[in-house]
Every structure is written in C-alpha cells, then in structure tokens.
Short mmCIF file of C-alpha atoms in Angstrom, two decimals:
data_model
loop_
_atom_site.label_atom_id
_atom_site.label_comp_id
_atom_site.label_asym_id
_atom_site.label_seq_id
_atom_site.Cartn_x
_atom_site.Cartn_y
_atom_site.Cartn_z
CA UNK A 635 42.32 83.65 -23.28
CA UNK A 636 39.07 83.30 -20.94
CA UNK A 637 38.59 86.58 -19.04
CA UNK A 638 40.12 90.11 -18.43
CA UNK A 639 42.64 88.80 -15.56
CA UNK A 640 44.10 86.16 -18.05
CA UNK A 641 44.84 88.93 -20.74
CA UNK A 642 46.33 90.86 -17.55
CA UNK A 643 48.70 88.20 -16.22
CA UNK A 644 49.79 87.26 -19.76
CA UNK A 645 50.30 91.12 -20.63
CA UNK A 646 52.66 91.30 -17.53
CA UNK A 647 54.72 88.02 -18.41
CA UNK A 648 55.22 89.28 -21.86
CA UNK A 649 56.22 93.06 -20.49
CA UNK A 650 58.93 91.46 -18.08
CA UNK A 651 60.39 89.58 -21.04
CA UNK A 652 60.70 92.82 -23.11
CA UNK A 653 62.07 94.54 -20.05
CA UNK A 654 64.63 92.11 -18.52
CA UNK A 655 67.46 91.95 -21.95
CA UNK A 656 67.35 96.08 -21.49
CA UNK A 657 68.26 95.81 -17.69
CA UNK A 658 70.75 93.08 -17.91
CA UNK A 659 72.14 94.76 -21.02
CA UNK A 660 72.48 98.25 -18.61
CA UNK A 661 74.44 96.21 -15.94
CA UNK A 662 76.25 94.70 -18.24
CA UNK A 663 77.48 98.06 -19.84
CA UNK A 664 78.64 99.74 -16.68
CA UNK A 665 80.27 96.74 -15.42
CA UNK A 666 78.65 96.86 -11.73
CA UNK A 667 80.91 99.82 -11.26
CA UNK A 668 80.01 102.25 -8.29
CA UNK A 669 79.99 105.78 -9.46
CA UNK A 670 83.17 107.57 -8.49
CA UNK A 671 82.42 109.52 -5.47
CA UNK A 672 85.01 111.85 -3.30
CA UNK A 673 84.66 110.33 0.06
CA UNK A 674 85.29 106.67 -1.06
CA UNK A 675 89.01 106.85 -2.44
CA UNK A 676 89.16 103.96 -3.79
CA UNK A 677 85.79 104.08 -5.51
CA UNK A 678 84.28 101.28 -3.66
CA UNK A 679 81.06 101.66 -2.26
CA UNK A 680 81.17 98.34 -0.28
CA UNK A 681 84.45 98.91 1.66
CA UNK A 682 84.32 97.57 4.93
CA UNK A 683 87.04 98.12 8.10
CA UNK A 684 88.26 101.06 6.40
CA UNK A 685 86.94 102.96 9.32
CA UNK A 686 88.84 103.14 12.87
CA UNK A 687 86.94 100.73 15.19
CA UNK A 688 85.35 102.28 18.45
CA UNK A 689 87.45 100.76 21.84
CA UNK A 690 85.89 103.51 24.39
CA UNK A 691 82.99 105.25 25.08
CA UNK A 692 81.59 107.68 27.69
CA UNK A 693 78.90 106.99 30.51
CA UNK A 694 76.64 110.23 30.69
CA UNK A 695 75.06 108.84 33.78
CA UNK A 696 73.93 112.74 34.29
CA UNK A 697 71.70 112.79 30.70
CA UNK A 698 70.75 116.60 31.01
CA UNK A 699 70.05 116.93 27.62
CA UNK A 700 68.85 113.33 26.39
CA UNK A 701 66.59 110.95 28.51
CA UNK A 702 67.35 109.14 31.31
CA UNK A 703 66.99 105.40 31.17
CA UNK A 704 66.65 104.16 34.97
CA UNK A 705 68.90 101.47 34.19
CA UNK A 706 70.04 99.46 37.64
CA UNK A 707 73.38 97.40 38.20
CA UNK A 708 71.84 94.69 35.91
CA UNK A 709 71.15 96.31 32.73
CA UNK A 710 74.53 98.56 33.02
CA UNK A 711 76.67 94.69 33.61
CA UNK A 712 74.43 93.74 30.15
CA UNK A 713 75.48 97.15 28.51
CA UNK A 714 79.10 96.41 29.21
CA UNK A 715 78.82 92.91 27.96
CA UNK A 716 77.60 94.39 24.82
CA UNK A 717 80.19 97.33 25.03
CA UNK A 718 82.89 94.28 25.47
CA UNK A 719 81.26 91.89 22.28
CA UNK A 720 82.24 95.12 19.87
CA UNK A 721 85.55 95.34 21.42
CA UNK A 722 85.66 98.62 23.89
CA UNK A 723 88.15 99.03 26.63
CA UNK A 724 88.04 102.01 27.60
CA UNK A 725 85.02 103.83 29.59
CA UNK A 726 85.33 107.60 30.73
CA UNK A 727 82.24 108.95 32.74
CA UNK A 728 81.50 112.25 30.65
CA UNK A 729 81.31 114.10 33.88
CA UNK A 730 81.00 113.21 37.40
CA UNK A 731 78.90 115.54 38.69
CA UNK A 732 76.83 118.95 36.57
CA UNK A 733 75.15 121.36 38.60
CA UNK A 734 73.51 119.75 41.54
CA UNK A 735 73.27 115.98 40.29
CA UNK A 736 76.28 113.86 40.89
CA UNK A 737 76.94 110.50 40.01
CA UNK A 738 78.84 109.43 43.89
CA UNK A 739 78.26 110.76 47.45
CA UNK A 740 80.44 113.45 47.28
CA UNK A 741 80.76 115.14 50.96
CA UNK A 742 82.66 117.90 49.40
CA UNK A 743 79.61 118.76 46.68
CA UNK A 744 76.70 117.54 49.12
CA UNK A 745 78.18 120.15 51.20
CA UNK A 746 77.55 122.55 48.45
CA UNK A 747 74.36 122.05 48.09
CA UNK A 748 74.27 118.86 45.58
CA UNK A 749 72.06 116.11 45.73
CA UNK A 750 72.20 112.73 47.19
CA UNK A 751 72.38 109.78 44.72
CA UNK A 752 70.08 106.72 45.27
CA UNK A 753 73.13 104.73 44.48
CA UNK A 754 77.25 104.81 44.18
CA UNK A 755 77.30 105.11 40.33
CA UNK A 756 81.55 105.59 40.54
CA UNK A 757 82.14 102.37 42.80
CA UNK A 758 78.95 100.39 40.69
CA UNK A 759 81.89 101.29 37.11
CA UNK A 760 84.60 100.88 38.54
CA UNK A 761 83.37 97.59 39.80
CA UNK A 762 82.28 96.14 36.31
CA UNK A 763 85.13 98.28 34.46
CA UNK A 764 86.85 95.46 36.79
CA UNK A 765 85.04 92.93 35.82
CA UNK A 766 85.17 93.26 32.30
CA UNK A 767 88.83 94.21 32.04
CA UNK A 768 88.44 98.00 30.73
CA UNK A 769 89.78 100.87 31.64
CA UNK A 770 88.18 103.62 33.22
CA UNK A 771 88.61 107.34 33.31
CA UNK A 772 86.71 109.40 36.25
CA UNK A 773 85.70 112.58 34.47
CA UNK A 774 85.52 115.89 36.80
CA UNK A 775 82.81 117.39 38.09
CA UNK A 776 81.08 120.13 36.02
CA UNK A 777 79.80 123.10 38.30
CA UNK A 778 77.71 124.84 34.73
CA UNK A 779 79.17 127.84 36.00
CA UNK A 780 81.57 128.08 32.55
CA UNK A 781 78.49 127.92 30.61
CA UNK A 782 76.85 130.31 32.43
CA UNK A 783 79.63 133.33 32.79
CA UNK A 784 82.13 131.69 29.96
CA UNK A 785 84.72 131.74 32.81
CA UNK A 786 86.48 128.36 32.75
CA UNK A 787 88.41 129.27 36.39
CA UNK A 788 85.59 128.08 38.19
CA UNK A 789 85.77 124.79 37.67
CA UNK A 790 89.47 124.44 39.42
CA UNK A 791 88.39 125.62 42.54
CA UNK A 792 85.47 122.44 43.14
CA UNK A 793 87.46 120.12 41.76
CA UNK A 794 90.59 120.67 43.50
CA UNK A 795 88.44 118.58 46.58
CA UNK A 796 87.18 116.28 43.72
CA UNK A 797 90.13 114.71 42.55
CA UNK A 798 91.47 114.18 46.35
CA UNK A 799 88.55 112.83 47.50
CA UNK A 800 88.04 110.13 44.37
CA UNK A 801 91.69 109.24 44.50
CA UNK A 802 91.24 108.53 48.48
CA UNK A 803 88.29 106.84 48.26
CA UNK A 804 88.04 105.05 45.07
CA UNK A 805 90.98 104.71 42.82
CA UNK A 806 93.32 103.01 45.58
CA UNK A 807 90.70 100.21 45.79
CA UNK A 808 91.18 99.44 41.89
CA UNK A 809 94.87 100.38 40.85
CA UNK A 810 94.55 97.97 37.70
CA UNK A 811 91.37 99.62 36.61
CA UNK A 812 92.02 103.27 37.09
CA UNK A 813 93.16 104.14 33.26
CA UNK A 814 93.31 108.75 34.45
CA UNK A 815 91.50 111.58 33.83
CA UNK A 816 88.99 113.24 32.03
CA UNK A 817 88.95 117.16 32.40
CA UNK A 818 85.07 117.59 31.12
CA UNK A 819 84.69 121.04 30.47
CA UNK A 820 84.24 121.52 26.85
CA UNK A 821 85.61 124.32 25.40
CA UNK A 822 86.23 124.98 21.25
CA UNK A 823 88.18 128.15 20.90
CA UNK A 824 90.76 130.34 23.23
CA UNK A 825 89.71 131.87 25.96
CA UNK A 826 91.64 133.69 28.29
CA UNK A 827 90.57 131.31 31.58
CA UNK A 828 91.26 128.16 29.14
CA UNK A 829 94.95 127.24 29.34
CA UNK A 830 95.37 127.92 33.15
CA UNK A 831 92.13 126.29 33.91
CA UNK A 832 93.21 122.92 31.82
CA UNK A 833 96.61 123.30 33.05
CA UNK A 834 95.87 123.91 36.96
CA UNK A 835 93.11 120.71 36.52
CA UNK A 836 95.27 118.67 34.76
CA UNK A 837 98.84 118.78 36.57
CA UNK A 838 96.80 118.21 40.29
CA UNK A 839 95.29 114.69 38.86
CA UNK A 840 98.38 113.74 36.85
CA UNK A 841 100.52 114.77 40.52
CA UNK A 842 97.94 113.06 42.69
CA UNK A 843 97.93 109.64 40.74
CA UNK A 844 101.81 109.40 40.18
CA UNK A 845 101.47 110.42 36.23
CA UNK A 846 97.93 108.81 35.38
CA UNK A 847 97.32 110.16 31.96
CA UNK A 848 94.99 113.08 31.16
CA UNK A 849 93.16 114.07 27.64
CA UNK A 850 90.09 116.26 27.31
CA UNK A 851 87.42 116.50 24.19
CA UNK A 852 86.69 119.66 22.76
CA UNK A 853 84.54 120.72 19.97
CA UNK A 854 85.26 122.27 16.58
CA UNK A 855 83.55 125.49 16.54
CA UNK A 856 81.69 124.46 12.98
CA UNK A 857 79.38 125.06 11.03
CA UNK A 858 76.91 123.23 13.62
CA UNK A 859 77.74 124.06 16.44
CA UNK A 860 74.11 125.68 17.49
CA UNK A 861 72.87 125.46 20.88
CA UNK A 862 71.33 122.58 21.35
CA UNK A 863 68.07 124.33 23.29
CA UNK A 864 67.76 125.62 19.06
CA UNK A 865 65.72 124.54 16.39
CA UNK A 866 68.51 125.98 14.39
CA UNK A 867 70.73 123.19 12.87
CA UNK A 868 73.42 125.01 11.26
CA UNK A 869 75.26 128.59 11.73
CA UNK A 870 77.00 130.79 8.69
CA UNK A 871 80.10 131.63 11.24
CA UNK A 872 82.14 128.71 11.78
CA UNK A 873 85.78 128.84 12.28
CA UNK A 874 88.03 128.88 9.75
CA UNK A 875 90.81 126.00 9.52
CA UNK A 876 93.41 128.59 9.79
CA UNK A 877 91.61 129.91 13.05
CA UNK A 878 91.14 126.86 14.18
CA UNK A 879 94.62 125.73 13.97
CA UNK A 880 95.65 128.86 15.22
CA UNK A 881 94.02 128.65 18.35
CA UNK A 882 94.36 125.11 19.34
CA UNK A 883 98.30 125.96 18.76
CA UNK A 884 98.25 128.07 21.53
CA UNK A 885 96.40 125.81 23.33
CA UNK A 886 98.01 122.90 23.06
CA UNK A 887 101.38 124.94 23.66
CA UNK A 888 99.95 125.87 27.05
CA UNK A 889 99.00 122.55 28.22
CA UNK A 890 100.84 119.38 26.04
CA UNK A 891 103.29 118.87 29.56
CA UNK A 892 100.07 118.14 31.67
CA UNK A 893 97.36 116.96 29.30
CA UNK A 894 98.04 113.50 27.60
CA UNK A 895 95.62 113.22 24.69
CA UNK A 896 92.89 115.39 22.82
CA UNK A 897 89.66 113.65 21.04
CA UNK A 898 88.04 116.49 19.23
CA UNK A 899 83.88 116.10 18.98
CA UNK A 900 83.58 115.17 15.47
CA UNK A 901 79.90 116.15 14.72
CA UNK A 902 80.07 119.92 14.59
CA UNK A 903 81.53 120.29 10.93
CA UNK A 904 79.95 119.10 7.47
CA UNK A 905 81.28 115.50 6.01
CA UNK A 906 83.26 117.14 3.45
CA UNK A 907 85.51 119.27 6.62
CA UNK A 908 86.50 116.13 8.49
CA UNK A 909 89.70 115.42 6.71
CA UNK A 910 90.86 118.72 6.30
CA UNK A 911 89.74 119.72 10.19
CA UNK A 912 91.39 116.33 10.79
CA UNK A 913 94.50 116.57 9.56
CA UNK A 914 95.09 120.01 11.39
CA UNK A 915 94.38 118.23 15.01
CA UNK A 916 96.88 115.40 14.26
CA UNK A 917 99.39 118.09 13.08
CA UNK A 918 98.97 119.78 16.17
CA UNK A 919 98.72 116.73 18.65
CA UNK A 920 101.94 115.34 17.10
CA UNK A 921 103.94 119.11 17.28
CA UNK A 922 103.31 118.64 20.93
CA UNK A 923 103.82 115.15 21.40
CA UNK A 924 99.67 114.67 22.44
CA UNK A 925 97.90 111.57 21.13
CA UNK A 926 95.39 112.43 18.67
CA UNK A 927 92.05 110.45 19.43
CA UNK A 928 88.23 111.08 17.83
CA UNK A 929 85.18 111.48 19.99
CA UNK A 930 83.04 110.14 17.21
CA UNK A 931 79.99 111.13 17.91
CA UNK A 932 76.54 108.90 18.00
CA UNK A 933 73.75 110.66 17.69
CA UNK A 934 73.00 112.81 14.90
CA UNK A 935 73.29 116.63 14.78
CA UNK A 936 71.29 116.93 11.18
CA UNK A 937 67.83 116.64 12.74
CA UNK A 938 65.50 118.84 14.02
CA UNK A 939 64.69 116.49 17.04
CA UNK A 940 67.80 116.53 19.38
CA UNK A 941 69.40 113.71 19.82
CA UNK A 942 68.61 110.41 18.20
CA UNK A 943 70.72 107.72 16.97
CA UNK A 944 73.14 108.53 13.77
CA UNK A 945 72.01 107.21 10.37
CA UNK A 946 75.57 104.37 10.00
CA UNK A 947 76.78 106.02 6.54
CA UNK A 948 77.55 108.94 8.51
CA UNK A 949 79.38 107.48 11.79
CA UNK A 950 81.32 105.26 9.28
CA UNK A 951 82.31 108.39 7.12
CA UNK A 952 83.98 109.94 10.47
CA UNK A 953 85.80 106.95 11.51
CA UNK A 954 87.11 106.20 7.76
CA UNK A 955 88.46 110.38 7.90
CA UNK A 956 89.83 109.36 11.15
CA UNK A 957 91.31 106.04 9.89
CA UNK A 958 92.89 107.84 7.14
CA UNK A 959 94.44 110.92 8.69
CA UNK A 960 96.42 108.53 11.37
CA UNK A 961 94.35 109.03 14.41
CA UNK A 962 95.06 106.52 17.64
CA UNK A 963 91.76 105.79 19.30
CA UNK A 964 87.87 106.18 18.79
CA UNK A 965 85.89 106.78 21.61
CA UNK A 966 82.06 107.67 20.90
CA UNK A 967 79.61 109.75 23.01
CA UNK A 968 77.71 107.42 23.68
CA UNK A 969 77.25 103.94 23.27
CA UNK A 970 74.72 103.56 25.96
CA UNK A 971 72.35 105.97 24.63
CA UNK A 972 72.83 105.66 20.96
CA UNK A 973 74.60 102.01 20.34
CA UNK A 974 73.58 99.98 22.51
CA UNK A 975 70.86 97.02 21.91
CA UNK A 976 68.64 97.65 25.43
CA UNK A 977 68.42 101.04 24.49
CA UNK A 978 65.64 103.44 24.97
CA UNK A 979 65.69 103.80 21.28
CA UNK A 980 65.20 101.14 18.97
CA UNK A 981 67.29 102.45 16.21
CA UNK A 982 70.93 102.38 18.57
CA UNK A 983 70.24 98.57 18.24
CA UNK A 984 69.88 98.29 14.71
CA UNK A 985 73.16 100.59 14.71
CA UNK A 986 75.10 98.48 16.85
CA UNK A 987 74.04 95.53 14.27
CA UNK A 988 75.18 97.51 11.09
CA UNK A 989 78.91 98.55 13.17
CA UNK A 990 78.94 95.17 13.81
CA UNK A 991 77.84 94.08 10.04
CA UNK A 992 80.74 96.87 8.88
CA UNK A 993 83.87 95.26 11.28
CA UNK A 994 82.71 91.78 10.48
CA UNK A 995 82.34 91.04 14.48
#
C-alpha cells in the first residue's frame, strides 16, 4: 500500500464485499415481493393495461384558465397525428365559445358583442377530425353567465341560435364526422335551473341532427373542488356518496331520454374515493340506460401552481378505478395541453411516453 488513496480504494472494495451477501441475502428473503398495497388488487406493482385506455379528448381552443399555445393548422394536424399514434377517436371541443371569445364566426354571438376569430377553428377540426378518421363532438357555447348568477337557464336561450346555425353551416358538410353533442356547462350538484336547462339543450341538438347522441361532464363536488383562482387545494365539505348519489338520481331521472352519456371529472375526489364515487355513477348511468364514461383528467389538482401536467401514477390509478368498476370510454381534458409531445410543457411529453410505456404502444 503506497499512499492514502490506495488504502481508500482498497477500504471501499473490501466494504462492498462485506455489504453485497447482506443485500442479496435481503432480496432473497422477501422473494422480490411488492408490499401489499390497497389500490393494486392483485399486489403487483408492475401491472400494466389494467387501466382503461384514453380514445377521446377535448380541444380547449378557449384556454381561459391555462396558457394559450398559438398553435396554427400545422401543429394542431401534428397534435392529431400524435392523438391518433395512442389510439383516440373521439375529439369534443370543451366549449365553443366562453364569454366573448369564440372558436368560429358566429353571426349570432358577433352580434352579441363577441369577438372575431383570426381563423375558423370549427371547420379547421372538423376538417382533420376528417382526415384522421375521429369523431367529433361540437361543444356549446358557454355565455359565463351560470358562473356568474348560478342560473343554468341562460345558457338555452344563446344556444338555441348555436346549434341551428352549426348544424346549417357545418355539420351537413361532414355527415361521417359529426359524432353529437357536448352540452358544456359544468354543473356538480342539483340545482333548480339544472334538469330543464340540460333537458331543453339537449332534446333541440338530438331533434336538429335526427338523434345525434348527447353526454355532458360534470364534476364530483369533492373534497377538491376549490376554485381554481385559490391557493387553497382542498375543502373539509365535500359531498357525501349518499348525497351524491342522491342528487345525480334526480338528475339523471330528469334528463336520461335526451342526454346519451355522462363522463364525470375524475380529479375532484382523493385516490382512495374513486371506486366507491365510481361505482355510484355506473349504478346510476346503467338505472337509466346512460353510458357511463370518465373524463380523466390531465393535469394535476394537488399543486399549488394551477395546472401542470399529472405525475403518471396518478392518471393510471383513475383509469385502473375506471377499468375496474365497468366504465365504457376515457376521454381526458386535455391531451393537447397536458399529453401531448409539442406541448408548451415539457413534462405532457414525457407523460405521453410513460401512457405509451404503460399500454405497450
């Protein structure tokens, strides 16, 4: 032994001798078992398509609350490409219009008062919805008057013009592409203005397209459901599951003959609620003959900066729950934003790659 950094290197050699019989011995004891945890029944951390696989997603073209991205025709035919390699058909536009932006020269809301759009963002989807053999469902136009007064009514009267004026000037130009309807306002318990509001909205688009099918995505008044203006993440009031069935009975009683589907928001309860919240809404969508979907949702809710990308563990926890409490579809809000690869934030790329990693595509 010459020097100091001989006795060092030989000292570490002999430690990693002693340590390595101790180590294998440990792994060796428990067998490479994962520890038993509730949300993994069949104890194996390493599952893979045990979740229910996304097929649609939602364009929020209007981004009031997350960032615009500028994109032009070319990067939205790229984002479908990429929405078509993970095996989406479906596309809904979240809303058509909110307040004074709207996604289509609209004479009846540019009459009102709305603004005009630098381009036709209905015809540009529609177009590569076409193109790329989805479906596509025009969502309604959102006057922010509900949120303002909590009066749901007002959204009927606007959109009575709405839906004639897309199904004249749109729709007949791509029969094979129009999939129905989205009715956007969001609502999560029973309001009086609720079931005549969803009802009056929903039997004018299903009467004006022959039958097209309708569905609508609601929340789950949980545990975080916080305004998302807060720094708050989390509330001590959320609704029961009793009160939540409760209500969505009556809702669904009051609608199920004009609404097709429901896809509840899945982010506002805790991990350890979705299958119980879960099995309620398929309970109720099957009592009234509905199809139960999810609106998984992409972004993450547990953060104090609102809204990045979703940590994967916790998207794949909601679409295993939905998976395994018989759901029929998975759309997401919203790949564009929080999925896709050209997003404006890195981490929806790495997210697409570990969905893709999970569903071996």
């Amino acid at each position: 032994m010459n020097n100091r950094r001989d006795f060092l290197k030989t000292a570490a050699i002999a430690g990693a001798a002693i340590a390595a019989p101790t180590i294998l011995s440990s792994a060796k004891k428990n067998d490479n078992k994962a520890p038993e945890h509730p949300y993994f029944p069949d104890k194996n951390l390493l599952v893979q398509n045990e979740g229910l696989p996304i097929t649609g997603t939602f364009l929020d073209e209007i981004s009031h609350d997350i960032p615009h991205q500028n994109w032009g025709e070319a990067e939205w035919d790229r984002d479908f490409q990429y929405m078509k390699a993970i095996g989406i058909d479906t596309v809904i536009n979240c809303r058509s219009g909110y307040r004074k932006q709207v996604i289509y020269p609209s004479k009846h809301l540019l009459a009102k008062g709305c603004y005009m759009p630098s381009k036709d963002l209905l015809d540009m989807f529609l177009r590569l919805a076409q193109k790329y053999g989805m479906k596509y469902y025009f969502g309604l136009y959102d006057s922010g008057k509900y949120w303002d007064t909590g009066d749901m009514s007002y959204e009927v009267d606007d959109n009575k013009y709405v839906i004639e004026e897309v199904w004249d000037n749109y729709f007949s130009k791509y029969p094979d592409t129009f999939g129905g309807w989205y009715i956007s306002t969001e609502i999560s318990r029973n309001n009086k203005s609720a079931i005549p509001s969803f009802y009056a909205m929903a039997k004018q688009c299903k009467d004006v397209s022959n039958g097209l099918p309708t569905f609508i995505a609601p929340w789950i008044d949980g545990k975080k459901a916080v305004n998302a203006a807060s720094s708050i993440l989390t509330k001590t009031d959320g609704v029961t599951v009793d009160q939540h069935e409760k209500e969505w009975n009556e809702i669904f009683d009051g609608i199920h003959d004009v609404v097709d589907a429901c896809a509840f928001q899945d982010g506002h309860i805790d991990f350890d609620e979705l299958d119980i919240f879960f099995a309620v809404n398929k309970k109720l969508a099957d009592r009234y003959g509905m199809k139960c979907w999810t609106n998984a949702e992409s972004f993450d809710r547990d953060m104090p900066i609102k809204f990045f990308p979703i940590k994967f563990d916790k998207l794949r926890l909601k679409l295993e729950a939905a998976k395994r409490q018989g759901y029929e579809k998975a759309l997401t809000f919203e790949f564009s934003h929080f999925m896709s690869p050209q997003s404006a934030y890195l981490q929806a790329g790495h997210l697409y790659n570990r969905y893709r990693d999970y569903f071996n595509i």
